[in-house]
Amino acid sequence: MNRSRPRLKYCIIALLGLAATPPAWAASSPDWQVVTAQITQNKNLQTYRHVAIAQWSLGGALSGTRGNGAAINLSSDDIVSLRNASSTQSPTLAQWRLFLRNGDSLVGTPSSIAAGAMSIQSPLLGKLTFPLGLIAGLRRAESRVPTTVAHDHDTIYFLNGDKLDGVLEGLTATAAKFDSSLGESTLPLTRIACITLGGLPAPAQKPTLTAQLFLRDGSRLTVSELIMNATGLHAATTEHQPFACSMGDILKLHVQGGRLTWLAALPFASEQTTLFGMQWPVKINSAVTGRIMRVDGVRHHHGLGVHVNCRLTFSLSGQYTTLRLIPAMDDSAKPWGQAQLKIVADGKLLYDQPHAIPDGSAVPLILSMAGVKTLELSASDDQHDGVRGRVDWAAAALLK
């Protein structure tokens, strides 16, 4: 009796069944990529992919499982960032964006002003209220934010290009109450492009450890309290205002105040020797051209972009142990760019590359910063008249 064909049929069905069964990491939603402050043998930041998070408390630790089923337990201090591979950006139809002075912004509909605070209704987070001293302004989604904000008055920018200085006294979802030299007016929001709030910001007492959330509607918000588990995310703003959202609403999180500090986040002094009077401002988290840093084809979203004949000086106060960075020419420097690169700590030369070129040879450096008070990064012209002297101090990070 010939049973070869039925057996073949059953084998095919079994294989199809296995193919239809996703791996463990794919079955868990969402699928997280976790970057840590741990350094690998290749001098890279340790990254865990396909992580299913069971529990994470910002003040404690993260626990979960990796794609291979192995358990993972990380202290919050060791976490640099999380990225949700299962979520994509999907802007909402909300017409307004609230800008905070710390760089955060929230998409939503303005609700009210009362007791020195402004409320906004977020499609993802619900109603949130912020003290006016923390708010830089409110703008329509398609408008631009002015680069300067007055200290002694508020300003309304109208869609027709006009503007009006005064004091914002009230706000609803449809109108702004504004006191100016023209008297007290109620102005429909349909006429307004942007409102900036003057006054000095209230002194902020930032907690030691915070996380900045990036949401799928384009909002970003810093929180001081956070618990993440299967039910979603429960958090509180730095003003201790609670809110919640689903895991699918989160694109990524950046932990601030942990073991790793991006060098570009620290203040620095810049000395530049100009060529023919040309100035090249230092760029934070981009190449000196203003574009994304690229070194040997790899994009870097953290670091400092400079032109040759520039020295950066940082005050570290001896609080860090390690510096990790990739000193290199930006890919846009090809084919003629070249430079001399030096790293000096408290007057001691730690790194000297007399002839850096964009040739694919850039590698990460790990340098001891134990007890270092002053760090200098120097990029000099390599007898090439500064032609395409575009230097990246890429992925520069300090670790405690």
JSON list of C-alpha atoms in Angstrom, two decimals, residues 78-303:
[
{"chain": "A", "resi": 78, "resn": "ASP", "atom": "CA", "xyz": [21.66, 51.56, 32.68]},
{"chain": "A", "resi": 79, "resn": "ILE", "atom": "CA", "xyz": [18.97, 52.22, 30.05]},
{"chain": "A", "resi": 80, "resn": "VAL", "atom": "CA", "xyz": [19.70, 54.80, 27.34]},
{"chain": "A", "resi": 81, "resn": "SER", "atom": "CA", "xyz": [16.65, 54.41, 25.11]},
{"chain": "A", "resi": 82, "resn": "LEU", "atom": "CA", "xyz": [13.80, 52.14, 24.06]},
{"chain": "A", "resi": 83, "resn": "ARG", "atom": "CA", "xyz": [12.32, 51.99, 20.56]},
{"chain": "A", "resi": 84, "resn": "ASN", "atom": "CA", "xyz": [9.00, 50.39, 19.73]},
{"chain": "A", "resi": 85, "resn": "ALA", "atom": "CA", "xyz": [9.49, 48.48, 16.47]},
{"chain": "A", "resi": 86, "resn": "SER", "atom": "CA", "xyz": [5.75, 47.75, 16.39]},
{"chain": "A", "resi": 87, "resn": "SER", "atom": "CA", "xyz": [4.61, 51.39, 16.27]},
{"chain": "A", "resi": 88, "resn": "THR", "atom": "CA", "xyz": [4.76, 53.96, 13.49]},
{"chain": "A", "resi": 89, "resn": "GLN", "atom": "CA", "xyz": [4.12, 57.68, 13.47]},
{"chain": "A", "resi": 90, "resn": "SER", "atom": "CA", "xyz": [0.55, 58.61, 12.58]},
{"chain": "A", "resi": 91, "resn": "PRO", "atom": "CA", "xyz": [-0.21, 62.30, 13.06]},
{"chain": "A", "resi": 92, "resn": "THR", "atom": "CA", "xyz": [-3.67, 63.17, 14.37]},
{"chain": "A", "resi": 93, "resn": "LEU", "atom": "CA", "xyz": [-6.05, 65.78, 13.02]},
{"chain": "A", "resi": 94, "resn": "ALA", "atom": "CA", "xyz": [-5.40, 68.07, 16.01]},
{"chain": "A", "resi": 95, "resn": "GLN", "atom": "CA", "xyz": [-4.73, 71.63, 14.81]},
{"chain": "A", "resi": 96, "resn": "TRP", "atom": "CA", "xyz": [-2.54, 72.90, 17.66]},
{"chain": "A", "resi": 97, "resn": "ARG", "atom": "CA", "xyz": [0.78, 72.14, 19.30]},
{"chain": "A", "resi": 98, "resn": "LEU", "atom": "CA", "xyz": [1.80, 73.34, 22.78]},
{"chain": "A", "resi": 99, "resn": "PHE", "atom": "CA", "xyz": [5.53, 74.06, 23.22]},
{"chain": "A", "resi": 100, "resn": "LEU", "atom": "CA", "xyz": [7.21, 73.86, 26.62]},
{"chain": "A", "resi": 101, "resn": "ARG", "atom": "CA", "xyz": [10.41, 75.70, 27.52]},
{"chain": "A", "resi": 102, "resn": "ASN", "atom": "CA", "xyz": [12.29, 72.42, 28.10]},
{"chain": "A", "resi": 103, "resn": "GLY", "atom": "CA", "xyz": [11.89, 71.41, 24.44]},
{"chain": "A", "resi": 104, "resn": "ASP", "atom": "CA", "xyz": [8.83, 69.19, 24.89]},
{"chain": "A", "resi": 105, "resn": "SER", "atom": "CA", "xyz": [5.72, 69.69, 22.76]},
{"chain": "A", "resi": 106, "resn": "LEU", "atom": "CA", "xyz": [2.21, 68.31, 22.86]},
{"chain": "A", "resi": 107, "resn": "VAL", "atom": "CA", "xyz": [-0.32, 67.96, 20.05]},
{"chain": "A", "resi": 108, "resn": "GLY", "atom": "CA", "xyz": [-3.92, 68.71, 20.98]},
{"chain": "A", "resi": 109, "resn": "THR", "atom": "CA", "xyz": [-6.67, 71.28, 21.44]},
{"chain": "A", "resi": 110, "resn": "PRO", "atom": "CA", "xyz": [-6.24, 74.21, 23.86]},
{"chain": "A", "resi": 111, "resn": "SER", "atom": "CA", "xyz": [-8.81, 74.03, 26.62]},
{"chain": "A", "resi": 112, "resn": "SER", "atom": "CA", "xyz": [-8.48, 76.85, 29.16]},
{"chain": "A", "resi": 113, "resn": "ILE", "atom": "CA", "xyz": [-6.29, 79.16, 31.22]},
{"chain": "A", "resi": 114, "resn": "ALA", "atom": "CA", "xyz": [-6.95, 79.26, 34.95]},
{"chain": "A", "resi": 115, "resn": "ALA", "atom": "CA", "xyz": [-4.93, 79.81, 38.14]},
{"chain": "A", "resi": 116, "resn": "GLY", "atom": "CA", "xyz": [-1.75, 80.55, 36.19]},
{"chain": "A", "resi": 117, "resn": "ALA", "atom": "CA", "xyz": [-1.87, 77.37, 34.13]},
{"chain": "A", "resi": 118, "resn": "MET", "atom": "CA", "xyz": [-2.94, 76.30, 30.63]},
{"chain": "A", "resi": 119, "resn": "SER", "atom": "CA", "xyz": [-4.80, 73.08, 29.81]},
{"chain": "A", "resi": 120, "resn": "ILE", "atom": "CA", "xyz": [-4.66, 71.17, 26.55]},
{"chain": "A", "resi": 121, "resn": "GLN", "atom": "CA", "xyz": [-6.68, 68.15, 25.44]},
{"chain": "A", "resi": 122, "resn": "SER", "atom": "CA", "xyz": [-4.34, 65.53, 23.98]},
{"chain": "A", "resi": 123, "resn": "PRO", "atom": "CA", "xyz": [-5.87, 62.85, 21.70]},
{"chain": "A", "resi": 124, "resn": "LEU", "atom": "CA", "xyz": [-3.59, 60.21, 23.26]},
{"chain": "A", "resi": 125, "resn": "LEU", "atom": "CA", "xyz": [-3.04, 61.38, 26.85]},
{"chain": "A", "resi": 126, "resn": "GLY", "atom": "CA", "xyz": [-6.25, 63.20, 27.72]},
{"chain": "A", "resi": 127, "resn": "LYS", "atom": "CA", "xyz": [-6.36, 66.58, 29.45]},
{"chain": "A", "resi": 128, "resn": "LEU", "atom": "CA", "xyz": [-3.03, 67.90, 30.77]},
{"chain": "A", "resi": 129, "resn": "THR", "atom": "CA", "xyz": [-2.33, 71.19, 32.56]},
{"chain": "A", "resi": 130, "resn": "PHE", "atom": "CA", "xyz": [0.98, 73.08, 32.67]},
{"chain": "A", "resi": 131, "resn": "PRO", "atom": "CA", "xyz": [2.03, 76.20, 34.64]},
{"chain": "A", "resi": 132, "resn": "LEU", "atom": "CA", "xyz": [2.35, 79.20, 32.31]},
{"chain": "A", "resi": 133, "resn": "GLY", "atom": "CA", "xyz": [5.98, 79.62, 33.40]},
{"chain": "A", "resi": 134, "resn": "LEU", "atom": "CA", "xyz": [6.82, 76.30, 31.70]},
{"chain": "A", "resi": 135, "resn": "ILE", "atom": "CA", "xyz": [5.10, 77.18, 28.40]},
{"chain": "A", "resi": 136, "resn": "ALA", "atom": "CA", "xyz": [6.91, 78.84, 25.49]},
{"chain": "A", "resi": 137, "resn": "GLY", "atom": "CA", "xyz": [3.92, 79.09, 23.19]},
{"chain": "A", "resi": 138, "resn": "LEU", "atom": "CA", "xyz": [1.06, 77.58, 21.26]},
{"chain": "A", "resi": 139, "resn": "ARG", "atom": "CA", "xyz": [0.95, 77.34, 17.49]},
{"chain": "A", "resi": 140, "resn": "ARG", "atom": "CA", "xyz": [-1.20, 76.04, 14.71]},
{"chain": "A", "resi": 141, "resn": "ALA", "atom": "CA", "xyz": [0.15, 72.78, 13.29]},
{"chain": "A", "resi": 142, "resn": "GLU", "atom": "CA", "xyz": [1.02, 74.21, 9.88]},
{"chain": "A", "resi": 143, "resn": "SER", "atom": "CA", "xyz": [2.64, 77.41, 11.25]},
{"chain": "A", "resi": 144, "resn": "ARG", "atom": "CA", "xyz": [6.19, 78.08, 12.39]},
{"chain": "A", "resi": 145, "resn": "VAL", "atom": "CA", "xyz": [7.28, 79.07, 15.90]},
{"chain": "A", "resi": 146, "resn": "PRO", "atom": "CA", "xyz": [9.09, 82.42, 16.16]},
{"chain": "A", "resi": 147, "resn": "THR", "atom": "CA", "xyz": [12.72, 82.00, 17.18]},
{"chain": "A", "resi": 148, "resn": "THR", "atom": "CA", "xyz": [12.58, 84.76, 19.83]},
{"chain": "A", "resi": 149, "resn": "VAL", "atom": "CA", "xyz": [10.22, 85.12, 22.77]},
{"chain": "A", "resi": 150, "resn": "ALA", "atom": "CA", "xyz": [9.88, 88.42, 24.67]},
{"chain": "A", "resi": 151, "resn": "HIS", "atom": "CA", "xyz": [10.39, 88.49, 28.43]},
{"chain": "A", "resi": 152, "resn": "ASP", "atom": "CA", "xyz": [7.95, 91.30, 29.19]},
{"chain": "A", "resi": 153, "resn": "HIS", "atom": "CA", "xyz": [4.88, 90.54, 27.06]},
{"chain": "A", "resi": 154, "resn": "ASP", "atom": "CA", "xyz": [2.94, 87.89, 25.17]},
{"chain": "A", "resi": 155, "resn": "THR", "atom": "CA", "xyz": [2.52, 88.03, 21.40]},
{"chain": "A", "resi": 156, "resn": "ILE", "atom": "CA", "xyz": [-0.20, 86.83, 19.05]},
{"chain": "A", "resi": 157, "resn": "TYR", "atom": "CA", "xyz": [0.79, 86.13, 15.43]},
{"chain": "A", "resi": 158, "resn": "PHE", "atom": "CA", "xyz": [-2.13, 86.20, 13.00]},
{"chain": "A", "resi": 159, "resn": "LEU", "atom": "CA", "xyz": [-2.58, 84.12, 9.87]},
{"chain": "A", "resi": 160, "resn": "ASN", "atom": "CA", "xyz": [-2.50, 87.28, 7.72]},
{"chain": "A", "resi": 161, "resn": "GLY", "atom": "CA", "xyz": [1.00, 88.17, 8.96]},
{"chain": "A", "resi": 162, "resn": "ASP", "atom": "CA", "xyz": [0.03, 90.78, 11.56]},
{"chain": "A", "resi": 163, "resn": "LYS", "atom": "CA", "xyz": [1.04, 90.52, 15.21]},
{"chain": "A", "resi": 164, "resn": "LEU", "atom": "CA", "xyz": [-0.15, 92.00, 18.50]},
{"chain": "A", "resi": 165, "resn": "ASP", "atom": "CA", "xyz": [1.76, 92.42, 21.78]},
{"chain": "A", "resi": 166, "resn": "GLY", "atom": "CA", "xyz": [0.05, 92.31, 25.14]},
{"chain": "A", "resi": 167, "resn": "VAL", "atom": "CA", "xyz": [-1.05, 89.85, 27.81]},
{"chain": "A", "resi": 168, "resn": "LEU", "atom": "CA", "xyz": [-2.94, 86.59, 27.25]},
{"chain": "A", "resi": 169, "resn": "GLU", "atom": "CA", "xyz": [-5.69, 86.60, 29.88]},
{"chain": "A", "resi": 170, "resn": "GLY", "atom": "CA", "xyz": [-7.85, 83.68, 28.84]},
{"chain": "A", "resi": 171, "resn": "LEU", "atom": "CA", "xyz": [-8.17, 80.81, 26.37]},
{"chain": "A", "resi": 172, "resn": "THR", "atom": "CA", "xyz": [-10.84, 78.39, 25.21]},
{"chain": "A", "resi": 173, "resn": "ALA", "atom": "CA", "xyz": [-11.02, 75.85, 22.40]},
{"chain": "A", "resi": 174, "resn": "THR", "atom": "CA", "xyz": [-12.33, 78.58, 20.09]},
{"chain": "A", "resi": 175, "resn": "ALA", "atom": "CA", "xyz": [-10.97, 81.96, 21.23]},
{"chain": "A", "resi": 176, "resn": "ALA", "atom": "CA", "xyz": [-8.22, 83.85, 23.07]},
{"chain": "A", "resi": 177, "resn": "LYS", "atom": "CA", "xyz": [-8.86, 86.71, 25.48]},
{"chain": "A", "resi": 178, "resn": "PHE", "atom": "CA", "xyz": [-6.06, 89.25, 24.97]},
{"chain": "A", "resi": 179, "resn": "ASP", "atom": "CA", "xyz": [-5.28, 92.61, 26.59]},
{"chain": "A", "resi": 180, "resn": "SER", "atom": "CA", "xyz": [-3.21, 94.98, 24.43]},
{"chain": "A", "resi": 181, "resn": "SER", "atom": "CA", "xyz": [-2.81, 98.67, 23.59]},
{"chain": "A", "resi": 182, "resn": "LEU", "atom": "CA", "xyz": [-6.06, 98.28, 21.65]},
{"chain": "A", "resi": 183, "resn": "GLY", "atom": "CA", "xyz": [-7.88, 97.24, 24.80]},
{"chain": "A", "resi": 184, "resn": "GLU", "atom": "CA", "xyz": [-9.26, 93.88, 25.84]},
{"chain": "A", "resi": 185, "resn": "SER", "atom": "CA", "xyz": [-10.28, 91.70, 22.89]},
{"chain": "A", "resi": 186, "resn": "THR", "atom": "CA", "xyz": [-11.70, 88.25, 22.28]},
{"chain": "A", "resi": 187, "resn": "LEU", "atom": "CA", "xyz": [-9.94, 86.84, 19.23]},
{"chain": "A", "resi": 188, "resn": "PRO", "atom": "CA", "xyz": [-11.17, 83.72, 17.38]},
{"chain": "A", "resi": 189, "resn": "LEU", "atom": "CA", "xyz": [-8.50, 81.03, 17.14]},
{"chain": "A", "resi": 190, "resn": "THR", "atom": "CA", "xyz": [-9.40, 80.68, 13.46]},
{"chain": "A", "resi": 191, "resn": "ARG", "atom": "CA", "xyz": [-7.51, 83.96, 12.89]},
{"chain": "A", "resi": 192, "resn": "ILE", "atom": "CA", "xyz": [-4.45, 83.01, 14.95]},
{"chain": "A", "resi": 193, "resn": "ALA", "atom": "CA", "xyz": [-1.30, 81.22, 13.77]},
{"chain": "A", "resi": 194, "resn": "CYS", "atom": "CA", "xyz": [0.74, 81.32, 16.97]},
{"chain": "A", "resi": 195, "resn": "ILE", "atom": "CA", "xyz": [0.78, 82.64, 20.55]},
{"chain": "A", "resi": 196, "resn": "THR", "atom": "CA", "xyz": [4.06, 83.09, 22.43]},
{"chain": "A", "resi": 197, "resn": "LEU", "atom": "CA", "xyz": [4.18, 83.58, 26.19]},
{"chain": "A", "resi": 198, "resn": "GLY", "atom": "CA", "xyz": [6.64, 86.03, 27.71]},
{"chain": "A", "resi": 199, "resn": "GLY", "atom": "CA", "xyz": [8.00, 86.21, 31.22]},
{"chain": "A", "resi": 200, "resn": "LEU", "atom": "CA", "xyz": [10.86, 84.37, 32.83]},
{"chain": "A", "resi": 201, "resn": "PRO", "atom": "CA", "xyz": [10.39, 80.61, 33.23]},
{"chain": "A", "resi": 202, "resn": "ALA", "atom": "CA", "xyz": [9.74, 79.27, 36.68]},
{"chain": "A", "resi": 203, "resn": "PRO", "atom": "CA", "xyz": [12.83, 77.62, 38.22]},
{"chain": "A", "resi": 204, "resn": "ALA", "atom": "CA", "xyz": [12.58, 73.92, 37.49]},
{"chain": "A", "resi": 205, "resn": "GLN", "atom": "CA", "xyz": [13.73, 71.29, 39.95]},
{"chain": "A", "resi": 206, "resn": "LYS", "atom": "CA", "xyz": [14.42, 68.44, 37.57]},
{"chain": "A", "resi": 207, "resn": "PRO", "atom": "CA", "xyz": [14.38, 64.97, 39.13]},
{"chain": "A", "resi": 208, "resn": "THR", "atom": "CA", "xyz": [17.56, 62.93, 38.93]},
{"chain": "A", "resi": 209, "resn": "LEU", "atom": "CA", "xyz": [16.11, 60.37, 36.50]},
{"chain": "A", "resi": 210, "resn": "THR", "atom": "CA", "xyz": [13.54, 61.25, 33.82]},
{"chain": "A", "resi": 211, "resn": "ALA", "atom": "CA", "xyz": [12.32, 59.78, 30.53]},
{"chain": "A", "resi": 212, "resn": "GLN", "atom": "CA", "xyz": [11.24, 61.65, 27.42]},
{"chain": "A", "resi": 213, "resn": "LEU", "atom": "CA", "xyz": [8.35, 59.98, 25.59]},
{"chain": "A", "resi": 214, "resn": "PHE", "atom": "CA", "xyz": [7.98, 60.28, 21.82]},
{"chain": "A", "resi": 215, "resn": "LEU", "atom": "CA", "xyz": [4.40, 59.49, 20.79]},
{"chain": "A", "resi": 216, "resn": "ARG", "atom": "CA", "xyz": [2.98, 58.42, 17.44]},
{"chain": "A", "resi": 217, "resn": "ASP", "atom": "CA", "xyz": [1.09, 61.72, 17.01]},
{"chain": "A", "resi": 218, "resn": "GLY", "atom": "CA", "xyz": [4.37, 63.67, 17.12]},
{"chain": "A", "resi": 219, "resn": "SER", "atom": "CA", "xyz": [4.15, 64.71, 20.77]},
{"chain": "A", "resi": 220, "resn": "ARG", "atom": "CA", "xyz": [7.12, 64.46, 23.11]},
{"chain": "A", "resi": 221, "resn": "LEU", "atom": "CA", "xyz": [6.84, 64.79, 26.87]},
{"chain": "A", "resi": 222, "resn": "THR", "atom": "CA", "xyz": [9.27, 64.39, 29.78]},
{"chain": "A", "resi": 223, "resn": "VAL", "atom": "CA", "xyz": [8.08, 62.34, 32.76]},
{"chain": "A", "resi": 224, "resn": "SER", "atom": "CA", "xyz": [9.50, 61.84, 36.24]},
{"chain": "A", "resi": 225, "resn": "GLU", "atom": "CA", "xyz": [7.41, 58.79, 37.12]},
{"chain": "A", "resi": 226, "resn": "LEU", "atom": "CA", "xyz": [6.76, 55.81, 34.87]},
{"chain": "A", "resi": 227, "resn": "ILE", "atom": "CA", "xyz": [5.45, 52.27, 35.15]},
{"chain": "A", "resi": 228, "resn": "MET", "atom": "CA", "xyz": [5.15, 50.11, 32.02]},
{"chain": "A", "resi": 229, "resn": "ASN", "atom": "CA", "xyz": [3.54, 46.67, 31.89]},
{"chain": "A", "resi": 230, "resn": "ALA", "atom": "CA", "xyz": [1.06, 44.61, 29.89]},
{"chain": "A", "resi": 231, "resn": "THR", "atom": "CA", "xyz": [-1.77, 47.05, 30.68]},
{"chain": "A", "resi": 232, "resn": "GLY", "atom": "CA", "xyz": [0.07, 50.00, 29.14]},
{"chain": "A", "resi": 233, "resn": "LEU", "atom": "CA", "xyz": [2.06, 52.95, 30.38]},
{"chain": "A", "resi": 234, "resn": "HIS", "atom": "CA", "xyz": [1.19, 54.88, 33.53]},
{"chain": "A", "resi": 235, "resn": "ALA", "atom": "CA", "xyz": [3.28, 58.01, 34.10]},
{"chain": "A", "resi": 236, "resn": "ALA", "atom": "CA", "xyz": [3.40, 61.47, 35.61]},
{"chain": "A", "resi": 237, "resn": "THR", "atom": "CA", "xyz": [4.85, 64.70, 34.24]},
{"chain": "A", "resi": 238, "resn": "THR", "atom": "CA", "xyz": [7.66, 66.52, 36.02]},
{"chain": "A", "resi": 239, "resn": "GLU", "atom": "CA", "xyz": [4.83, 68.50, 37.66]},
{"chain": "A", "resi": 240, "resn": "HIS", "atom": "CA", "xyz": [3.50, 65.19, 39.09]},
{"chain": "A", "resi": 241, "resn": "GLN", "atom": "CA", "xyz": [0.42, 65.17, 36.84]},
{"chain": "A", "resi": 242, "resn": "PRO", "atom": "CA", "xyz": [-0.63, 61.56, 36.14]},
{"chain": "A", "resi": 243, "resn": "PHE", "atom": "CA", "xyz": [-1.68, 60.20, 32.75]},
{"chain": "A", "resi": 244, "resn": "ALA", "atom": "CA", "xyz": [-1.81, 56.89, 30.88]},
{"chain": "A", "resi": 245, "resn": "CYS", "atom": "CA", "xyz": [-1.52, 55.64, 27.31]},
{"chain": "A", "resi": 246, "resn": "SER", "atom": "CA", "xyz": [-1.33, 52.37, 25.43]},
{"chain": "A", "resi": 247, "resn": "MET", "atom": "CA", "xyz": [2.00, 50.79, 24.50]},
{"chain": "A", "resi": 248, "resn": "GLY", "atom": "CA", "xyz": [1.16, 51.15, 20.82]},
{"chain": "A", "resi": 249, "resn": "ASP", "atom": "CA", "xyz": [1.02, 54.95, 21.19]},
{"chain": "A", "resi": 250, "resn": "ILE", "atom": "CA", "xyz": [4.73, 55.09, 22.08]},
{"chain": "A", "resi": 251, "resn": "LEU", "atom": "CA", "xyz": [7.39, 55.34, 19.38]},
{"chain": "A", "resi": 252, "resn": "LYS", "atom": "CA", "xyz": [10.41, 55.55, 21.68]},
{"chain": "A", "resi": 253, "resn": "LEU", "atom": "CA", "xyz": [11.69, 56.73, 25.06]},
{"chain": "A", "resi": 254, "resn": "HIS", "atom": "CA", "xyz": [14.97, 58.42, 25.98]},
{"chain": "A", "resi": 255, "resn": "VAL", "atom": "CA", "xyz": [16.18, 58.09, 29.57]},
{"chain": "A", "resi": 256, "resn": "GLN", "atom": "CA", "xyz": [17.88, 61.20, 30.96]},
{"chain": "A", "resi": 257, "resn": "GLY", "atom": "CA", "xyz": [19.99, 61.40, 34.10]},
{"chain": "A", "resi": 258, "resn": "GLY", "atom": "CA", "xyz": [21.18, 57.78, 34.03]},
{"chain": "A", "resi": 259, "resn": "ARG", "atom": "CA", "xyz": [24.70, 56.40, 33.68]},
{"chain": "A", "resi": 260, "resn": "LEU", "atom": "CA", "xyz": [25.07, 57.77, 30.14]},
{"chain": "A", "resi": 261, "resn": "THR", "atom": "CA", "xyz": [25.10, 61.45, 29.21]},
{"chain": "A", "resi": 262, "resn": "TRP", "atom": "CA", "xyz": [25.40, 62.52, 25.59]},
{"chain": "A", "resi": 263, "resn": "LEU", "atom": "CA", "xyz": [28.29, 64.95, 25.30]},
{"chain": "A", "resi": 264, "resn": "ALA", "atom": "CA", "xyz": [26.22, 67.26, 23.09]},
{"chain": "A", "resi": 265, "resn": "ALA", "atom": "CA", "xyz": [23.80, 67.79, 26.01]},
{"chain": "A", "resi": 266, "resn": "LEU", "atom": "CA", "xyz": [26.52, 69.51, 28.07]},
{"chain": "A", "resi": 267, "resn": "PRO", "atom": "CA", "xyz": [27.45, 73.20, 27.78]},
{"chain": "A", "resi": 268, "resn": "PHE", "atom": "CA", "xyz": [30.75, 73.90, 26.05]},
{"chain": "A", "resi": 269, "resn": "ALA", "atom": "CA", "xyz": [33.05, 76.72, 24.98]},
{"chain": "A", "resi": 270, "resn": "SER", "atom": "CA", "xyz": [33.96, 76.94, 21.30]},
{"chain": "A", "resi": 271, "resn": "GLU", "atom": "CA", "xyz": [37.10, 78.54, 19.85]},
{"chain": "A", "resi": 272, "resn": "GLN", "atom": "CA", "xyz": [37.28, 78.84, 16.08]},
{"chain": "A", "resi": 273, "resn": "THR", "atom": "CA", "xyz": [39.98, 80.18, 13.78]},
{"chain": "A", "resi": 274, "resn": "THR", "atom": "CA", "xyz": [38.23, 81.41, 10.67]},
{"chain": "A", "resi": 275, "resn": "LEU", "atom": "CA", "xyz": [39.46, 81.02, 7.11]},
{"chain": "A", "resi": 276, "resn": "PHE", "atom": "CA", "xyz": [38.77, 84.06, 4.91]},
{"chain": "A", "resi": 277, "resn": "GLY", "atom": "CA", "xyz": [36.37, 85.26, 7.61]},
{"chain": "A", "resi": 278, "resn": "MET", "atom": "CA", "xyz": [33.98, 82.32, 7.22]},
{"chain": "A", "resi": 279, "resn": "GLN", "atom": "CA", "xyz": [32.23, 81.09, 10.36]},
{"chain": "A", "resi": 280, "resn": "TRP", "atom": "CA", "xyz": [31.00, 77.52, 10.80]},
{"chain": "A", "resi": 281, "resn": "PRO", "atom": "CA", "xyz": [28.78, 77.30, 13.90]},
{"chain": "A", "resi": 282, "resn": "VAL", "atom": "CA", "xyz": [29.04, 74.10, 15.92]},
{"chain": "A", "resi": 283, "resn": "LYS", "atom": "CA", "xyz": [26.07, 71.84, 15.22]},
{"chain": "A", "resi": 284, "resn": "ILE", "atom": "CA", "xyz": [24.51, 69.79, 17.99]},
{"chain": "A", "resi": 285, "resn": "ASN", "atom": "CA", "xyz": [23.40, 66.29, 16.96]},
{"chain": "A", "resi": 286, "resn": "SER", "atom": "CA", "xyz": [24.04, 66.93, 13.27]},
{"chain": "A", "resi": 287, "resn": "ALA", "atom": "CA", "xyz": [26.93, 67.41, 10.88]},
{"chain": "A", "resi": 288, "resn": "VAL", "atom": "CA", "xyz": [28.31, 70.93, 10.44]},
{"chain": "A", "resi": 289, "resn": "THR", "atom": "CA", "xyz": [26.31, 71.07, 7.21]},
{"chain": "A", "resi": 290, "resn": "GLY", "atom": "CA", "xyz": [23.10, 70.75, 9.24]},
{"chain": "A", "resi": 291, "resn": "ARG", "atom": "CA", "xyz": [22.36, 67.28, 7.89]},
{"chain": "A", "resi": 292, "resn": "ILE", "atom": "CA", "xyz": [22.43, 63.95, 9.72]},
{"chain": "A", "resi": 293, "resn": "MET", "atom": "CA", "xyz": [25.93, 62.85, 10.67]},
{"chain": "A", "resi": 294, "resn": "ARG", "atom": "CA", "xyz": [27.17, 59.98, 8.50]},
{"chain": "A", "resi": 295, "resn": "VAL", "atom": "CA", "xyz": [30.42, 58.18, 9.18]},
{"chain": "A", "resi": 296, "resn": "ASP", "atom": "CA", "xyz": [31.37, 55.34, 6.83]},
{"chain": "A", "resi": 297, "resn": "GLY", "atom": "CA", "xyz": [27.74, 55.09, 5.74]},
{"chain": "A", "resi": 298, "resn": "VAL", "atom": "CA", "xyz": [26.37, 54.84, 9.29]},
{"chain": "A", "resi": 299, "resn": "ARG", "atom": "CA", "xyz": [24.00, 57.53, 10.52]},
{"chain": "A", "resi": 300, "resn": "HIS", "atom": "CA", "xyz": [24.52, 59.03, 13.98]},
{"chain": "A", "resi": 301, "resn": "HIS", "atom": "CA", "xyz": [21.85, 61.08, 15.76]},
{"chain": "A", "resi": 302, "resn": "HIS", "atom": "CA", "xyz": [24.03, 62.13, 18.70]},
{"chain": "A", "resi": 303, "resn": "GLY", "atom": "CA", "xyz": [27.28, 64.06, 18.60]}
]
